[in-house]
Amino acid sequence: RDLFRWSGIGDPHENGEKALPLIARALALDPQFALAHCLASRIHSELFWFGYDKCPARIEKARLAADEALKLRPEMGEARVALAFYYYYAARDYDRAVRELALAQRVLPNDSEAAGALGIIDRRRGHWEEAILHLERARQLDPRNISALWNLSETLTYLRRFAAAERVLAEAAAASPNAYLIPLARADLALREKGETAPLRAALKRVPAGFDPGGAVTTIAVRLALMEREYDEAERELGKCMQPKFTDFGLGGFAGALDDYTVPREWYVGLIARGRGEASASARAFPAARTIVLSDLAESPEAPKSLLMLGLLEAMLGQADKAMAAGRRGVELLPISADALDGPLLATNLAVIYAQIGEKEHALEVLERVVRLPGGPTPGSLRIEPEWDALRNDARFQHLMATDVS
């Protein structure tokens, strides 16, 4: 279970791949081990949801494992939780997921996992206050559940309740001193609230060498350097991690960021080259990244975040029509009305696409809507992210940078 539940220390992909052989070994010894089937289901669901494996076969394994657990032990609450995550992650069927969690809580009334699951589903539905209540309950039931603390602090951050988010993150840091992503999240609050990068830079310096789950720390460091227009530094930071894709944990800005997505390395190579004015280098990097994203889309054609990533790449390549088509399709597939958590993020990146191809009016229309939403870009982030440079002299954009959205 420790390999399954994210603790702020490891890479969810790596942890999941480590856990599955252990579970398979346990099931070989005891095929009736219902809890092992539950854990296998949860891991398959996570690997699918977070984009590590979008094959339909992966999420089908999640369903089969949960069904097997229920067949073995129909009364088992953990099996209902696993099935809830299947409905949530496979089809965003929030109502069915909540029904399964209600069944789970009949036999597991004090289960932190079930309470936390209700919280993260409530966020998707736009039920923010209910989400906080459920996540607070998860924290009370298991004060050392770093995943619950992370989700609670993240929810408070999306609501711009930065002081409350800071208190929860301080609690998480005390509970798990080796969860080095926690101090980065605390420092990221200053970027969101005030557009200040110094705290995040200082926090990055305190991260031990070698701690870079899924390339997440490299992602933050590269984004920070790009915000500060320090392109040589961005290149050095990128060179410290040679992974082909980088996990995005939702820290280090909004523009060009896709939380819970794995970003091709060549995207950052292209941004660095573009920032330096090296047209030939960016002309090599962005098509290479596009090839990777197109391969992902061939596997999962209606993955909204992959479509937004494709739109961003097409925009960088000057393909305005293709960029708008991909970006708009991604937002159509997952509008704010269907997902109050990811919807504003996708819309923000559609605004980035518009800004990059010179569609300033469209970009501003989107920004004026999302800047006031939970999880949308903050005035602080708008002030420092280079993706908005094309809008910076516009009076409407300047008004957004000065807007009080607390």
Coordinates of C-alpha atoms in Angstrom, one line a residue, residues 40-175:
A40 CA -4.1 -3.7 -8.3
S41 CA -7.2 -2.0 -9.5
R42 CA -6.2 1.2 -7.9
I43 CA -2.8 1.2 -9.5
H44 CA -4.1 0.4 -13.0
S45 CA -6.6 3.2 -12.7
E46 CA -3.8 5.6 -11.6
L47 CA -1.5 4.7 -14.4
F48 CA -4.3 5.3 -16.9
W49 CA -5.6 8.5 -15.4
F50 CA -2.2 10.2 -15.0
G51 CA -1.3 9.4 -18.6
Y52 CA 1.4 6.9 -18.1
D53 CA -0.5 4.3 -20.0
K54 CA -3.7 5.4 -21.9
C55 CA -4.4 2.0 -23.5
P56 CA -8.0 0.8 -23.0
A57 CA -6.5 -2.5 -21.9
R58 CA -4.9 -0.7 -18.9
I59 CA -8.2 0.7 -17.5
E60 CA -10.0 -2.6 -18.3
K61 CA -7.5 -4.3 -15.9
A62 CA -8.7 -1.9 -13.3
R63 CA -12.3 -2.9 -13.7
L64 CA -11.5 -6.6 -13.8
A65 CA -9.5 -6.4 -10.6
A66 CA -12.2 -4.5 -8.8
D67 CA -14.8 -6.9 -10.0
E68 CA -12.8 -9.9 -8.8
A69 CA -12.4 -8.4 -5.4
L70 CA -16.1 -7.9 -5.1
K71 CA -16.8 -11.4 -6.3
L72 CA -14.5 -12.7 -3.6
R73 CA -15.8 -10.4 -0.9
P74 CA -19.0 -8.6 -1.8
E75 CA -19.1 -6.7 1.5
M76 CA -15.5 -5.4 1.1
G77 CA -15.4 -1.6 1.4
E78 CA -11.9 -1.3 -0.2
A79 CA -13.3 -3.0 -3.3
R80 CA -16.0 -0.3 -3.5
V81 CA -13.4 2.4 -3.2
A82 CA -11.4 0.7 -6.1
L83 CA -14.5 0.5 -8.2
A84 CA -15.2 4.2 -7.5
F85 CA -11.8 5.2 -8.8
Y86 CA -12.4 3.1 -11.9
Y87 CA -15.6 5.0 -12.6
Y88 CA -13.9 8.3 -11.8
Y89 CA -10.8 7.7 -13.8
A90 CA -12.1 5.6 -16.7
A91 CA -15.1 7.8 -17.7
R92 CA -15.4 10.7 -15.2
D93 CA -18.6 9.1 -14.1
Y94 CA -18.7 11.1 -10.9
D95 CA -22.2 10.1 -9.9
R96 CA -21.4 6.4 -10.1
A97 CA -18.2 6.9 -8.3
V98 CA -19.9 8.7 -5.4
R99 CA -22.5 5.9 -5.2
E100 CA -19.7 3.4 -4.8
L101 CA -18.0 5.5 -2.1
A102 CA -21.3 5.7 -0.2
L103 CA -21.5 1.9 -0.2
A104 CA -17.8 1.8 0.9
Q105 CA -18.5 4.1 3.8
R106 CA -21.3 1.9 5.1
V107 CA -18.6 -0.6 6.1
L108 CA -15.7 1.8 6.4
P109 CA -17.1 4.9 8.0
N110 CA -13.7 6.0 9.2
D111 CA -11.7 5.3 6.1
S112 CA -9.5 8.2 5.0
E113 CA -9.2 7.0 1.5
A114 CA -12.9 7.1 0.9
A115 CA -13.3 10.5 2.5
G116 CA -10.4 11.8 0.4
A117 CA -11.9 10.4 -2.8
L118 CA -15.1 12.2 -2.2
G119 CA -13.1 15.4 -1.8
I120 CA -11.3 15.2 -5.0
I121 CA -14.4 14.2 -6.9
D122 CA -16.2 17.2 -5.4
R123 CA -13.5 19.5 -6.8
R124 CA -14.2 18.2 -10.3
R125 CA -17.9 18.9 -9.9
G126 CA -17.2 22.4 -8.7
H127 CA -18.4 21.7 -5.2
W128 CA -15.4 23.4 -3.6
E129 CA -16.7 23.8 0.0
E130 CA -17.9 20.2 0.1
A131 CA -14.4 19.2 -1.2
I132 CA -12.7 20.9 1.7
L133 CA -15.0 19.3 4.2
H134 CA -14.3 15.8 2.8
L135 CA -10.6 16.4 2.7
E136 CA -10.5 17.8 6.2
R137 CA -12.3 14.6 7.3
A138 CA -9.6 12.6 5.5
R139 CA -6.9 14.5 7.3
Q140 CA -8.6 14.0 10.7
L141 CA -8.9 10.3 10.1
D142 CA -5.3 9.9 9.1
P143 CA -3.1 12.9 9.9
R144 CA -0.1 11.3 8.2
N145 CA -1.9 10.7 4.9
I146 CA 0.3 13.0 2.8
S147 CA -1.9 12.5 -0.3
A148 CA -4.9 13.9 1.6
L149 CA -2.9 16.8 3.0
W150 CA -1.6 17.6 -0.5
N151 CA -5.1 17.5 -2.0
L152 CA -6.4 19.7 0.8
S153 CA -3.7 22.3 0.4
E154 CA -4.1 22.2 -3.4
T155 CA -7.8 22.8 -3.1
L156 CA -7.2 25.8 -0.8
T157 CA -4.6 27.1 -3.2
Y158 CA -7.0 26.9 -6.1
L159 CA -9.5 28.9 -4.0
R160 CA -6.7 31.5 -3.3
R161 CA -6.8 30.8 0.4
F162 CA -3.0 30.9 0.5
A163 CA -2.5 31.3 4.2
A164 CA -4.7 28.3 4.9
A165 CA -2.9 26.3 2.2
E166 CA 0.5 27.2 3.8
R167 CA -0.7 25.9 7.2
V168 CA -1.7 22.5 5.7
L169 CA 1.6 22.3 3.8
A170 CA 3.5 23.0 7.0
E171 CA 1.7 20.2 8.6
A172 CA 2.5 17.9 5.7
A173 CA 6.2 18.9 5.9
A174 CA 6.3 18.1 9.6
A175 CA 4.6 14.7 9.0

